[in-house]
Amino acid sequence: MDAEELIRRYEAGERDFSGVRIDGGSLEGADLPGIILRDAMLYREDLQRANLEGAVLDNARLDLADLTGINLENASLVGVNLDETLLEGANLRNADLRGARLFQTGFMDADLRGASLE
């Protein structure tokens, strides 16, 4: 599925995209609060300034993605792979990052207040 199709289906009311693989396009600036992307493959995806407040990204692959300025407030990111991901200026307030892979992840100016990093 490409990014444009995902956005079209989201706008039509679909919310559960578990296991999806995004091939092509960009989700930069997308407004997708509450989306479910459990086990999704978003490797190297551009999600700069996207709104994923309250999203479920458990066990998703976001390694090498650009999440600069993303809103992940109250999101579930349990077991997510964020290796070498840019999260600069990201809003991760109250996000659940238990068991997340964070090797060489860039958190400069990210808001991690209330986030669970156990």
mmCIF file of C-alpha atoms in Angstrom:
data_model
loop_
_atom_site.group_PDB
_atom_site.id
_atom_site.type_symbol
_atom_site.label_atom_id
_atom_site.label_comp_id
_atom_site.label_asym_id
_atom_site.label_seq_id
_atom_site.Cartn_x
_atom_site.Cartn_y
_atom_site.Cartn_z
ATOM 1 C CA MET A 1 0.000 0.000 0.000
ATOM 2 C CA ASP A 2 1.291 3.487 -0.694
ATOM 3 C CA ALA A 3 0.920 6.476 1.628
ATOM 4 C CA GLU A 4 -1.794 8.132 -0.472
ATOM 5 C CA GLU A 5 -4.026 5.025 -0.315
ATOM 6 C CA LEU A 6 -3.587 4.795 3.452
ATOM 7 C CA ILE A 7 -4.633 8.443 3.841
ATOM 8 C CA ARG A 8 -7.665 7.964 1.541
ATOM 9 C CA ARG A 9 -8.825 4.908 3.499
ATOM 10 C CA TYR A 10 -8.255 6.685 6.831
ATOM 11 C CA GLU A 11 -10.315 9.654 5.644
ATOM 12 C CA ALA A 12 -13.070 7.195 4.636
ATOM 13 C CA GLY A 13 -13.225 5.983 8.270
ATOM 14 C CA GLU A 14 -10.863 3.022 8.358
ATOM 15 C CA ARG A 15 -8.548 3.059 11.378
ATOM 16 C CA ASP A 16 -6.946 -0.395 11.662
ATOM 17 C CA PHE A 17 -3.958 -0.789 9.361
ATOM 18 C CA SER A 18 -2.233 -3.535 11.364
ATOM 19 C CA GLY A 19 0.552 -5.240 9.451
ATOM 20 C CA VAL A 20 0.526 -2.709 6.595
ATOM 21 C CA ARG A 21 3.681 -2.070 4.613
ATOM 22 C CA ILE A 22 4.006 1.435 3.192
ATOM 23 C CA ASP A 23 5.803 1.411 -0.137
ATOM 24 C CA GLY A 24 6.197 4.847 -1.598
ATOM 25 C CA GLY A 25 4.754 8.248 -0.973
ATOM 26 C CA SER A 26 5.084 10.299 2.151
ATOM 27 C CA LEU A 27 3.078 10.666 5.337
ATOM 28 C CA GLU A 28 4.712 14.007 6.088
ATOM 29 C CA GLY A 29 2.204 16.259 7.867
ATOM 30 C CA ALA A 30 -0.554 13.611 7.766
ATOM 31 C CA ASP A 31 -3.356 13.995 10.332
ATOM 32 C CA LEU A 32 -3.999 10.423 11.538
ATOM 33 C CA PRO A 33 -4.984 10.522 15.235
ATOM 34 C CA GLY A 34 -5.966 7.165 16.698
ATOM 35 C CA ILE A 35 -4.655 5.157 13.741
ATOM 36 C CA ILE A 36 -3.700 1.545 14.436
ATOM 37 C CA LEU A 37 -0.409 0.560 12.826
ATOM 38 C CA ARG A 38 0.414 -2.474 14.955
ATOM 39 C CA ASP A 39 3.140 -4.622 13.315
ATOM 40 C CA ALA A 40 3.343 -2.133 10.412
ATOM 41 C CA MET A 41 6.429 -1.745 8.235
ATOM 42 C CA LEU A 42 7.242 1.967 7.998
ATOM 43 C CA TYR A 43 10.968 1.515 7.426
ATOM 44 C CA ARG A 44 12.607 4.746 6.171
ATOM 45 C CA GLU A 45 9.193 6.474 6.007
ATOM 46 C CA ASP A 46 8.871 10.271 6.167
ATOM 47 C CA LEU A 47 6.444 11.150 8.973
ATOM 48 C CA GLN A 48 7.740 14.635 9.726
ATOM 49 C CA ARG A 49 5.174 16.773 11.575
ATOM 50 C CA ALA A 50 2.489 14.068 11.290
ATOM 51 C CA ASN A 51 -0.227 13.887 13.956
ATOM 52 C CA LEU A 52 -0.471 10.352 15.328
ATOM 53 C CA GLU A 53 -1.848 11.298 18.740
ATOM 54 C CA GLY A 54 -3.232 8.225 20.501
ATOM 55 C CA ALA A 55 -1.992 5.908 17.735
ATOM 56 C CA VAL A 56 -1.127 2.250 18.302
ATOM 57 C CA LEU A 57 2.255 1.364 16.775
ATOM 58 C CA ASP A 58 3.083 -1.701 18.875
ATOM 59 C CA ASN A 59 5.863 -3.809 17.310
ATOM 60 C CA ALA A 60 6.004 -1.586 14.210
ATOM 61 C CA ARG A 61 9.230 -1.083 12.223
ATOM 62 C CA LEU A 62 10.094 2.597 12.071
ATOM 63 C CA ASP A 63 13.851 2.222 11.895
ATOM 64 C CA LEU A 64 15.628 4.844 9.813
ATOM 65 C CA ALA A 65 12.385 6.870 9.599
ATOM 66 C CA ASP A 66 12.179 10.647 9.884
ATOM 67 C CA LEU A 67 9.753 11.502 12.684
ATOM 68 C CA THR A 68 10.990 15.054 13.213
ATOM 69 C CA GLY A 69 8.264 17.120 14.894
ATOM 70 C CA ILE A 70 5.763 14.230 14.973
ATOM 71 C CA ASN A 71 2.936 14.209 17.545
ATOM 72 C CA LEU A 72 2.844 10.833 19.316
ATOM 73 C CA GLU A 73 1.209 12.059 22.524
ATOM 74 C CA ASN A 74 -0.570 9.199 24.341
ATOM 75 C CA ALA A 75 0.568 6.753 21.644
ATOM 76 C CA SER A 76 1.361 3.100 22.279
ATOM 77 C CA LEU A 77 4.804 2.210 20.920
ATOM 78 C CA VAL A 78 5.386 -1.019 22.861
ATOM 79 C CA GLY A 79 8.177 -3.041 21.261
ATOM 80 C CA VAL A 80 8.514 -0.620 18.332
ATOM 81 C CA ASN A 81 11.797 -0.505 16.405
ATOM 82 C CA LEU A 82 13.058 3.094 16.354
ATOM 83 C CA ASP A 83 16.708 2.295 15.610
ATOM 84 C CA GLU A 84 18.454 5.237 13.912
ATOM 85 C CA THR A 85 15.174 7.184 13.765
ATOM 86 C CA LEU A 86 14.988 10.975 14.000
ATOM 87 C CA LEU A 87 12.580 12.104 16.735
ATOM 88 C CA GLU A 88 13.909 15.626 17.064
ATOM 89 C CA GLY A 89 11.266 18.004 18.405
ATOM 90 C CA ALA A 90 8.760 15.143 18.672
ATOM 91 C CA ASN A 91 5.880 15.183 21.147
ATOM 92 C CA LEU A 92 6.064 11.878 23.038
ATOM 93 C CA ARG A 93 4.165 13.029 26.130
ATOM 94 C CA ASN A 94 2.636 10.068 27.955
ATOM 95 C CA ALA A 95 3.715 7.684 25.166
ATOM 96 C CA ASP A 96 4.257 4.030 26.069
ATOM 97 C CA LEU A 97 7.704 3.024 24.786
ATOM 98 C CA ARG A 98 8.178 -0.107 26.897
ATOM 99 C CA GLY A 99 10.531 -2.519 25.170
ATOM 100 C CA ALA A 100 11.214 -0.130 22.276
ATOM 101 C CA ARG A 101 14.465 -0.448 20.334
ATOM 102 C CA LEU A 102 16.204 2.927 20.504
ATOM 103 C CA PHE A 103 19.717 2.342 19.114
ATOM 104 C CA GLN A 104 21.145 5.668 17.873
ATOM 105 C CA THR A 105 17.731 7.347 17.997
ATOM 106 C CA GLY A 106 17.841 11.155 17.904
ATOM 107 C CA PHE A 107 15.687 12.740 20.645
ATOM 108 C CA MET A 108 17.008 16.323 20.558
ATOM 109 C CA ASP A 109 14.320 18.718 21.851
ATOM 110 C CA ALA A 110 11.762 15.863 22.081
ATOM 111 C CA ASP A 111 9.124 16.120 24.827
ATOM 112 C CA LEU A 112 9.207 12.878 26.820
ATOM 113 C CA ARG A 113 7.254 14.059 29.874
ATOM 114 C CA GLY A 114 5.270 11.187 31.318
ATOM 115 C CA ALA A 115 6.575 8.706 28.709
ATOM 116 C CA SER A 116 7.205 5.137 29.817
ATOM 117 C CA LEU A 117 10.688 3.964 28.834
ATOM 118 C CA GLU A 118 10.960 0.808 30.934
#
